[in-house]
Coordinates of C-alpha atoms and ligand atoms in Angstrom, one line a residue:
X287 CA 8.0 -18.6 13.4
X288 CA 9.9 -17.7 10.3
X289 CA 10.0 -20.9 8.3
X290 CA 8.7 -21.7 4.8
X291 CA 7.1 -25.0 5.7
X292 CA 6.2 -26.5 2.3
X293 CA 6.2 -25.4 -1.3
X294 CA 3.9 -27.2 -3.8
X295 CA 5.2 -26.2 -7.2
X296 CA 2.5 -27.8 -9.2
X297 CA -0.3 -26.3 -7.2
X298 CA 1.7 -23.0 -6.8
X299 CA 1.0 -22.9 -3.1
X300 CA 3.4 -22.4 -0.1
X301 CA 2.6 -22.9 3.6
X302 CA 4.6 -20.4 5.6
X303 CA 4.9 -19.3 9.2
X304 CA 3.8 -15.7 9.8
X305 CA 7.3 -14.4 10.6
X306 CA 8.7 -15.1 7.1
X307 CA 9.9 -11.8 5.6
X308 CA 7.9 -10.9 2.4
X309 CA 11.0 -10.5 0.2
X310 CA 12.6 -13.7 1.6
X311 CA 9.6 -15.7 0.4
X312 CA 10.0 -14.6 -3.2
X313 CA 13.7 -15.1 -3.0
X314 CA 13.3 -18.7 -1.8
X315 CA 11.0 -19.7 -4.7
X316 CA 12.5 -17.7 -7.5
X317 CA 14.6 -20.8 -8.6
X318 CA 11.3 -22.6 -9.1
X319 CA 10.1 -19.9 -11.5
X320 CA 7.7 -18.5 -8.9
X321 CA 7.2 -15.5 -6.7
X322 CA 4.8 -14.0 -4.2
X323 CA 3.1 -11.1 -5.9
X324 CA 2.2 -8.5 -3.1
X325 CA 5.4 -6.5 -2.7
X326 CA 5.1 -3.7 -0.1
X327 CA 7.9 -1.2 -0.3
X328 CA 8.8 -2.4 3.1
X329 CA 9.2 -5.9 1.8
X330 CA 12.7 -6.3 3.1
X331 CA 11.5 -5.9 6.7
X332 CA 7.8 -6.8 6.8
X333 CA 6.4 -10.2 7.5
X334 CA 3.7 -12.3 5.8
X335 CA 1.8 -12.3 9.1
X336 CA 1.8 -8.5 9.2
X337 CA 0.9 -8.4 5.5
X338 CA -2.1 -10.6 6.2
X339 CA -3.1 -8.5 9.2
X340 CA -3.0 -5.2 7.3
X341 CA -4.1 -6.7 3.9
X342 CA -0.9 -5.1 2.5
X343 CA -0.5 -3.8 -1.0
X344 CA 2.5 -2.8 -2.9
X345 CA 3.6 -1.5 -6.4
X346 CA 2.8 -4.8 -8.1
X347 CA -0.7 -5.2 -6.6
X348 CA -2.2 -3.0 -9.3
X349 CA -2.8 -5.9 -11.7
X350 CA -2.2 -8.8 -9.2
X351 CA -4.5 -7.6 -6.4
X352 CA -3.6 -7.0 -2.8
X353 CA -2.8 -9.6 -0.1
X354 CA -6.3 -10.9 0.3
X355 CA -6.2 -12.2 -3.3
X356 CA -3.1 -14.3 -2.5
X357 CA -4.1 -15.9 0.8
X358 CA -5.8 -19.3 0.5
X359 CA -5.9 -20.6 4.0
X360 CA -4.9 -19.6 7.5
X361 CA -4.4 -21.5 10.8
X362 CA -5.3 -19.1 13.6
X363 CA -5.2 -19.1 17.4
X364 CA -8.2 -17.3 18.9
X365 CA -8.0 -15.2 22.1
X366 CA -9.4 -18.1 24.2
X367 CA -6.6 -20.4 23.0
X368 CA -8.6 -22.4 20.6
X369 CA -7.3 -23.0 17.0
X370 CA -9.2 -22.8 13.7
X371 CA -8.5 -23.2 10.0
X372 CA -10.0 -20.5 7.8
X373 CA -10.3 -21.0 4.0
X374 CA -8.7 -23.9 2.4
X375 CA -6.9 -25.2 -0.7
X376 CA -10.0 -26.4 -2.4
X377 CA -11.0 -24.5 -5.5
X378 CA -14.2 -23.0 -4.0
X379 CA -14.2 -23.4 -0.2
X380 CA -17.7 -24.0 1.1
X381 CA -19.3 -21.8 3.8
X382 CA -18.8 -18.2 4.7
X383 CA -15.5 -16.6 3.7
X384 CA -14.0 -16.2 7.2
X385 CA -10.5 -16.1 5.7
X386 CA -11.6 -12.9 3.9
X387 CA -12.8 -11.5 7.3
X388 CA -9.5 -12.3 9.0
X389 CA -7.3 -10.8 6.3
X390 CA -7.0 -7.1 7.1
X391 CA -8.4 -7.5 10.6
X392 CA -5.2 -6.1 12.1
X393 CA -4.8 -8.7 14.8
X394 CA -8.2 -8.1 16.3
X395 CA -9.6 -11.6 15.5
X396 CA -6.6 -13.7 16.6
X397 CA -3.1 -14.6 15.6
X398 CA -2.3 -16.3 12.3
X399 CA 0.2 -19.1 12.9
X400 CA 0.4 -20.8 9.5
X401 CA -0.6 -19.2 6.2
X402 CA -1.1 -20.8 2.7
X403 CA -0.2 -18.3 0.0
X404 CA -0.7 -18.4 -3.7
X405 CA 2.5 -18.2 -5.7
X406 CA 2.6 -16.7 -9.2
X407 CA 4.8 -17.8 -12.2
X408 CA 7.5 -15.3 -13.0
X409 CA 6.5 -13.5 -16.2
X410 CA 8.5 -14.4 -19.3
X411 CA 8.8 -10.7 -20.3
X412 CA 9.1 -7.6 -18.2
X413 CA 9.5 -4.0 -19.4
X414 CA 10.0 -1.0 -17.0
X415 CA 9.4 2.5 -18.2
X416 CA 10.3 5.8 -16.7
X417 CA 8.1 8.7 -17.9
X418 CA 9.0 12.2 -16.8
X419 CA 6.8 15.3 -16.8
X420 CA 7.2 19.1 -16.4
X421 CA 3.9 19.3 -14.6
X422 CA 2.5 17.2 -11.8
X423 CA -1.0 17.5 -13.2
X424 CA 0.2 16.0 -16.5
X425 CA 1.7 13.0 -14.7
X426 CA -1.4 12.4 -12.6
X427 CA -3.7 12.7 -15.6
X428 CA -1.5 10.2 -17.5
X429 CA -2.2 7.6 -14.8
X430 CA -5.9 7.5 -15.4
X431 CA -5.4 7.8 -19.2
X432 CA -3.2 4.7 -19.4
X433 CA -5.8 2.6 -17.6
X434 CA -8.6 4.2 -19.6
X435 CA -6.7 3.1 -22.7
X436 CA -7.2 -0.5 -21.7
X437 CA -3.8 -1.2 -20.2
X438 CA -3.4 -2.3 -16.6
X439 CA 0.3 -2.2 -15.9
X440 CA 1.6 -4.6 -13.3
X441 CA 2.8 -1.4 -11.5
X442 CA 2.3 2.3 -12.0
X443 CA 4.0 4.5 -9.4
X444 CA 4.4 8.2 -9.2
X445 CA 6.9 10.5 -7.5
X446 CA 6.9 14.3 -7.3
X447 CA 9.8 16.7 -7.9
X448 CA 11.2 17.0 -4.4
X449 CA 11.2 13.2 -3.7
X450 CA 12.6 12.5 -7.2
X451 CA 15.6 14.8 -6.5
X452 CA 16.1 13.4 -3.0
X453 CA 16.1 9.8 -4.4
X454 CA 18.5 10.7 -7.2
X455 CA 20.9 12.3 -4.8
X456 CA 20.7 9.2 -2.6
X457 CA 20.9 6.2 -5.0
X458 CA 21.7 7.7 -8.4
X459 CA 18.8 5.7 -10.0
X460 CA 19.0 7.7 -13.3
X461 CA 15.9 9.8 -12.5
X462 CA 15.8 13.3 -14.1
X463 CA 16.5 15.9 -11.4
X464 CA 14.7 18.7 -13.1
X465 CA 11.3 16.8 -13.6
X466 CA 8.2 18.0 -11.8
X467 CA 7.0 14.4 -11.6
X468 CA 8.0 10.9 -12.8
X469 CA 5.9 7.8 -13.4
X470 CA 7.4 4.3 -13.2
X471 CA 5.4 1.9 -15.2
X472 CA 5.9 -1.9 -15.5
X473 CA 4.4 -4.2 -18.0
X474 CA 4.7 -7.9 -18.0
X475 CA 3.4 -11.1 -19.7
X476 CA 4.1 -12.7 -23.1
X477 CA 6.5 -10.7 -25.2
X478 CA 4.2 -9.7 -28.0
X479 CA 1.5 -8.4 -25.6
X480 CA 4.1 -6.6 -23.5
X481 CA 5.6 -4.8 -26.5
X482 CA 2.1 -3.7 -27.7
X483 CA 1.3 -2.4 -24.2
X484 CA 4.6 -0.5 -24.1
X485 CA 3.7 1.2 -27.3
X486 CA 0.3 2.3 -25.8
X487 CA 1.9 3.6 -22.6
X488 CA 4.5 5.5 -24.7
X489 CA 1.8 7.1 -26.9
X490 CA -0.6 8.0 -24.0
X491 CA 2.3 9.4 -21.9
X492 CA 3.5 11.6 -24.8
X493 CA -0.1 12.7 -25.6
X494 CA -0.4 13.8 -22.0
X495 CA 2.9 15.8 -21.9
X496 CA 5.6 13.3 -21.1
X497 CA 8.9 14.9 -21.9
X498 CA 10.7 11.6 -22.3
X499 CA 9.6 7.9 -22.1
X500 CA 12.6 5.7 -21.3
X501 CA 12.4 1.9 -21.4
X502 CA 15.0 0.2 -19.2
X503 CA 17.4 -1.5 -21.5
X504 CA 18.2 -4.5 -19.3
X505 CA 17.6 -6.1 -16.0
X506 CA 20.3 -4.0 -14.3
X507 CA 18.7 -0.7 -15.4
X508 CA 15.3 -2.0 -14.3
X509 CA 16.6 -3.0 -10.9
X510 CA 18.1 0.5 -10.5
X511 CA 14.9 2.2 -11.4
X512 CA 13.1 0.1 -8.8
X513 CA 15.9 0.6 -6.2
X514 CA 15.1 4.4 -6.6
X515 CA 11.4 3.9 -5.9
X516 CA 11.9 1.5 -3.0
X517 CA 14.6 3.8 -1.4
X518 CA 12.3 6.8 -1.4
X519 CA 11.5 6.7 2.3
X520 CA 15.2 6.5 3.2
X521 CA 15.9 9.4 0.9
X522 CA 13.6 11.7 2.8
X523 CA 16.4 12.2 5.4
X524 CA 18.0 14.3 2.6
X525 CA 15.2 16.8 3.0
X526 CA 14.6 16.8 6.8
X527 CA 15.2 14.5 9.7
X528 CA 11.6 13.4 10.4
X529 CA 8.5 12.5 8.5
X530 CA 4.9 11.5 9.0
X531 CA 3.5 9.2 6.3
X532 CA -0.2 9.2 5.4
X533 CA -2.0 6.4 3.5
X534 CA -5.3 7.1 1.9
X535 CA -7.0 6.2 -1.3
X536 CA -8.9 8.3 -3.8
X537 CA -10.6 7.4 -7.1
X538 CA -7.9 7.5 -9.7
X539 CA -9.8 10.0 -11.8
X540 CA -9.6 12.5 -8.8
X541 CA -5.9 12.4 -8.4
X542 CA -5.2 15.7 -10.0
X543 CA -7.5 17.7 -7.8
X544 CA -6.7 15.8 -4.6
X545 CA -2.9 16.3 -5.1
X546 CA -3.6 20.1 -5.5
X547 CA -5.4 20.0 -2.2
X548 CA -2.6 18.0 -0.5
X549 CA 0.0 20.7 -1.5
X550 CA -2.4 23.5 -0.4
X551 CA -3.0 21.9 3.0
X552 CA 0.7 21.5 3.6
X553 CA 1.4 25.1 2.6
X554 CA -1.4 26.4 4.9
X555 CA 0.3 24.6 7.8
X556 CA 3.8 25.8 6.7
X557 CA 4.9 22.2 6.1
X558 CA 6.7 20.5 3.3
X559 CA 4.9 17.5 1.7
X560 CA 6.3 15.0 -0.7
X561 CA 4.3 12.5 -2.7
X562 CA 5.5 9.0 -3.7
X563 CA 2.7 6.6 -4.2
X564 CA 0.9 3.7 -5.9
X565 CA -0.7 6.0 -8.4
X566 CA -2.5 3.3 -10.4
X567 CA -4.5 2.3 -7.4
X568 CA -5.1 5.9 -6.4
X569 CA -3.3 5.0 -3.2
X570 CA -1.8 8.3 -2.0
X571 CA 1.1 8.5 0.4
X572 CA 1.5 12.2 1.3
X573 CA 4.6 12.5 3.5
X574 CA 4.9 15.5 5.7
X575 CA 8.6 16.2 6.2
X576 CA 9.8 18.3 9.1
X577 CA 12.3 18.6 12.0
X578 CA 10.7 17.4 15.2
X579 CA 12.8 19.8 17.2
X580 CA 10.8 22.8 15.9
X581 CA 8.5 24.0 18.7
X582 CA 4.8 23.3 18.0
X583 CA 5.5 21.3 14.9
X584 CA 3.5 18.2 15.9
X585 CA 0.3 20.2 16.2
X586 CA 0.8 21.4 12.6
X587 CA 1.7 17.9 11.4
X588 CA -1.4 16.3 13.0
X589 CA -3.7 19.1 11.8
X590 CA -2.4 18.9 8.2
X591 CA -2.6 15.1 8.3
X592 CA -6.2 15.2 9.5
X593 CA -7.1 17.7 6.7
X594 CA -5.4 15.5 4.1
X595 CA -7.3 12.4 5.2
X596 CA -10.6 14.4 5.2
X597 CA -9.9 15.7 1.7
X598 CA -9.3 12.2 0.4
X599 CA -12.6 11.0 2.0
X600 CA -14.5 14.0 0.6
X601 CA -13.2 13.0 -2.9
X602 CA -14.9 9.6 -2.6
X603 CA -11.8 7.9 -1.1
X604 CA -11.2 5.8 2.0
X605 CA -9.1 6.1 5.2
X606 CA -6.4 3.6 4.3
X607 CA -5.2 1.8 1.2
X608 CA -2.8 -0.6 2.9
X609 CA -1.3 0.5 6.2
X610 CA -4.4 -0.1 8.1
X611 CA -6.5 1.8 10.7
X612 CA -4.8 0.8 13.9
X613 CA -5.0 3.5 16.6
X614 CA -4.1 6.4 14.4
X615 CA -7.2 6.4 12.2
X616 CA -9.6 4.6 14.6
X617 CA -11.5 7.7 15.6
X618 CA -11.9 8.7 12.0
X619 CA -13.8 5.5 11.1
X620 CA -17.2 7.3 11.5
X621 CA -16.2 9.5 8.5
X622 CA -16.7 6.4 6.2
X623 CA -19.0 4.1 8.2
X624 CA -22.3 4.8 9.8
X625 CA -23.3 3.5 13.3
X626 CA -25.0 0.4 11.8
X627 CA -21.8 -0.5 9.8
X628 CA -19.7 0.0 12.9
X629 CA -22.0 -2.1 15.0
X630 CA -22.0 -4.9 12.4
X631 CA -18.2 -4.9 12.4
X632 CA -18.0 -4.9 16.2
X633 CA -20.4 -7.9 16.3
X634 CA -18.3 -9.8 13.8
X635 CA -15.2 -9.1 15.8
X636 CA -17.0 -10.3 19.0
X637 CA -17.7 -13.6 17.3
X638 CA -13.9 -14.2 17.1
X639 CA -13.0 -12.6 20.4
X640 CA -15.9 -11.9 22.7
X641 CA -13.7 -10.5 25.5
X642 CA -11.9 -8.1 23.3
X643 CA -8.4 -9.4 24.1
X644 CA -6.8 -9.4 20.7
X645 CA -5.3 -6.0 19.8
X646 CA -7.9 -4.3 22.1
X647 CA -8.8 -0.7 21.2
X648 CA -7.5 -0.9 17.7
X649 CA -9.5 -0.3 14.5
X650 CA -13.0 0.2 15.9
X651 CA -13.7 3.4 17.9
X652 CA -15.1 3.2 21.4
X653 CA -18.9 3.2 21.0
X654 CA -19.0 1.1 17.9
X655 CA -21.4 -1.3 19.5
X656 CA -25.1 -0.5 19.4
X657 CA -26.1 1.3 22.6
X658 CA -22.5 2.5 23.5
X659 CA -21.7 6.2 23.3
X660 CA -19.3 7.3 20.6
X661 CA -17.2 10.5 20.3
X662 CA -18.3 11.6 16.9
X663 CA -15.8 13.4 14.7
X664 CA -16.8 16.5 12.7
X665 CA -18.2 15.4 9.4
X666 CA -19.2 11.9 10.5
X667 CA -22.0 9.8 9.1
X668 CA -24.7 9.7 11.7
Ligands
FAD1777 C1 9.2 2.4 4.5 C2 7.8 1.7 4.5 C3 7.2 1.4 3.3 C4 5.9 0.7 3.3 N1 5.4 0.4 2.2 C5 4.2 -0.3 2.2 C6 3.6 -0.7 1.0 O1 4.1 -0.5 -0.1 N2 2.4 -1.4 1.1 C7 1.8 -1.7 2.3 O2 0.8 -2.4 2.3 N3 2.4 -1.3 3.5 C8 3.6 -0.6 3.4 N4 4.1 -0.3 4.6 C9 3.4 -0.5 5.9 C10 3.8 -1.9 6.5 O3 5.1 -2.3 6.2 C11 2.8 -3.0 6.1 O4 1.5 -2.6 6.6 C12 3.2 -4.4 6.5 O5 2.2 -5.3 6.0 C13 3.2 -4.6 8.0 O6 3.9 -5.8 8.3 P1 4.8 -6.0 9.6 O7 5.4 -7.4 9.5 O8 5.7 -4.8 9.7 O9 3.7 -5.9 10.7 P2 3.7 -5.2 12.1 O10 3.9 -3.7 11.9 O11 4.6 -5.9 13.0 O12 2.2 -5.5 12.5 C14 1.1 -4.9 11.8 C15 -0.2 -5.4 12.5 O13 -0.4 -6.7 12.2 C16 -0.6 -7.5 13.4 N5 0.0 -8.8 13.2 C17 1.3 -9.0 12.9 N6 1.5 -10.4 12.7 C18 0.3 -11.0 12.9 C19 -0.1 -12.3 12.9 N7 0.7 -13.3 12.7 N8 -1.5 -12.6 13.2 C20 -2.3 -11.6 13.4 N9 -1.9 -10.3 13.4 C21 -0.6 -10.0 13.2 C22 0.1 -6.7 14.5 O14 -0.5 -6.9 15.8 C23 -0.2 -5.2 14.0 O15 -1.5 -4.8 14.4 C24 5.3 0.4 4.6 C25 6.0 0.8 5.8 C26 7.2 1.4 5.7 C27 7.9 1.8 7.0

């Protein structure tokens, strides 16, 4: 199921099958002056169906919004074999927003078989900036300061020293190998507005300690800067053979302190951590890097990961920004939801799939339903 079924250029809507690869969709409509905005870093490999199920984000979701903002309608098959349409192409679809419930439900409410996505016009002007810093705190503080200055870049990504060097060794993207952190900021829109926003980002960056602020001179340089960012996960192999990627969100204003905690937690477990993430959204991706052949390493990796997620939640964050809950974080759900919240979610899920056949055991911990017994993690809301 990997066909783009129909593109309505005037309405800027495409109907697609769920197996269409994210990047292929934008490639297919670029000649029409359009693109599909959510761009997970995995976009060469992930599907629109998977994006719907996880409510995927991506570097360009900071201004454009995550997947849910780009899905208009869905045809779904429920666990009992019946079919339904959720949402619609009308401007304000009447009734409850079941489309919104389905997006991000991780396959627990049925299978999407046809998806109507919103397409965006390609911006007339795009500028990509690389800001480099000699302190990670300065880079993290700049993220909040740019947005506080009234600029919401289309993308605002951050990479720490170790991953910046690994990427540079891997793809020669033109990143400074001696920086403690880099920010990749993108601004788009009408030329006059973009140039004014570039000036603000330049000023705020320098005020917060940016050593250099480089604006990509042309499309080739822009593409190379983005190639570096989007190759970051592949570059990790230059540090160690294995990695465990975490996904959690913190309020942007808490980035500096939470990043400190992430490095401290990794050090306490004698692990290397690298950070490459959607900084504008406060969506951290601490990546624990290791060699799985080391005896006892998985215990340390899991303990550090658990502590990192808890630190994010304690800072007012949430369990996942975009990768979802799945099985991995299911038993941590009581850290952010109380028993009534979990019961309400379980009852909503039951309305779609009363026998629990669709992706059973994912997302909601055993005991979510009122009257069931739950294994409660330390620090849970009860
Ligand atoms: C290197 C790397 C970088 C990444 N970067 C990002 C990023 O920037 N942003 C981001 O959001 N994620 C990112 N991810 C995570 C992942 O790629 C996304 O969550 C993506 O949306 C998953 O899509 P998929 O096609 O791989 O889905 P799968 O992994 O195949 O499935 C994910 C879930 O969706 C369900 N599902 C799949 N298709 C359907 C359907 N048609 N109907 C109902 N349920 C369905 C599956 O059952 C499963 O529970 C990254 C992953 C990697 C490995």
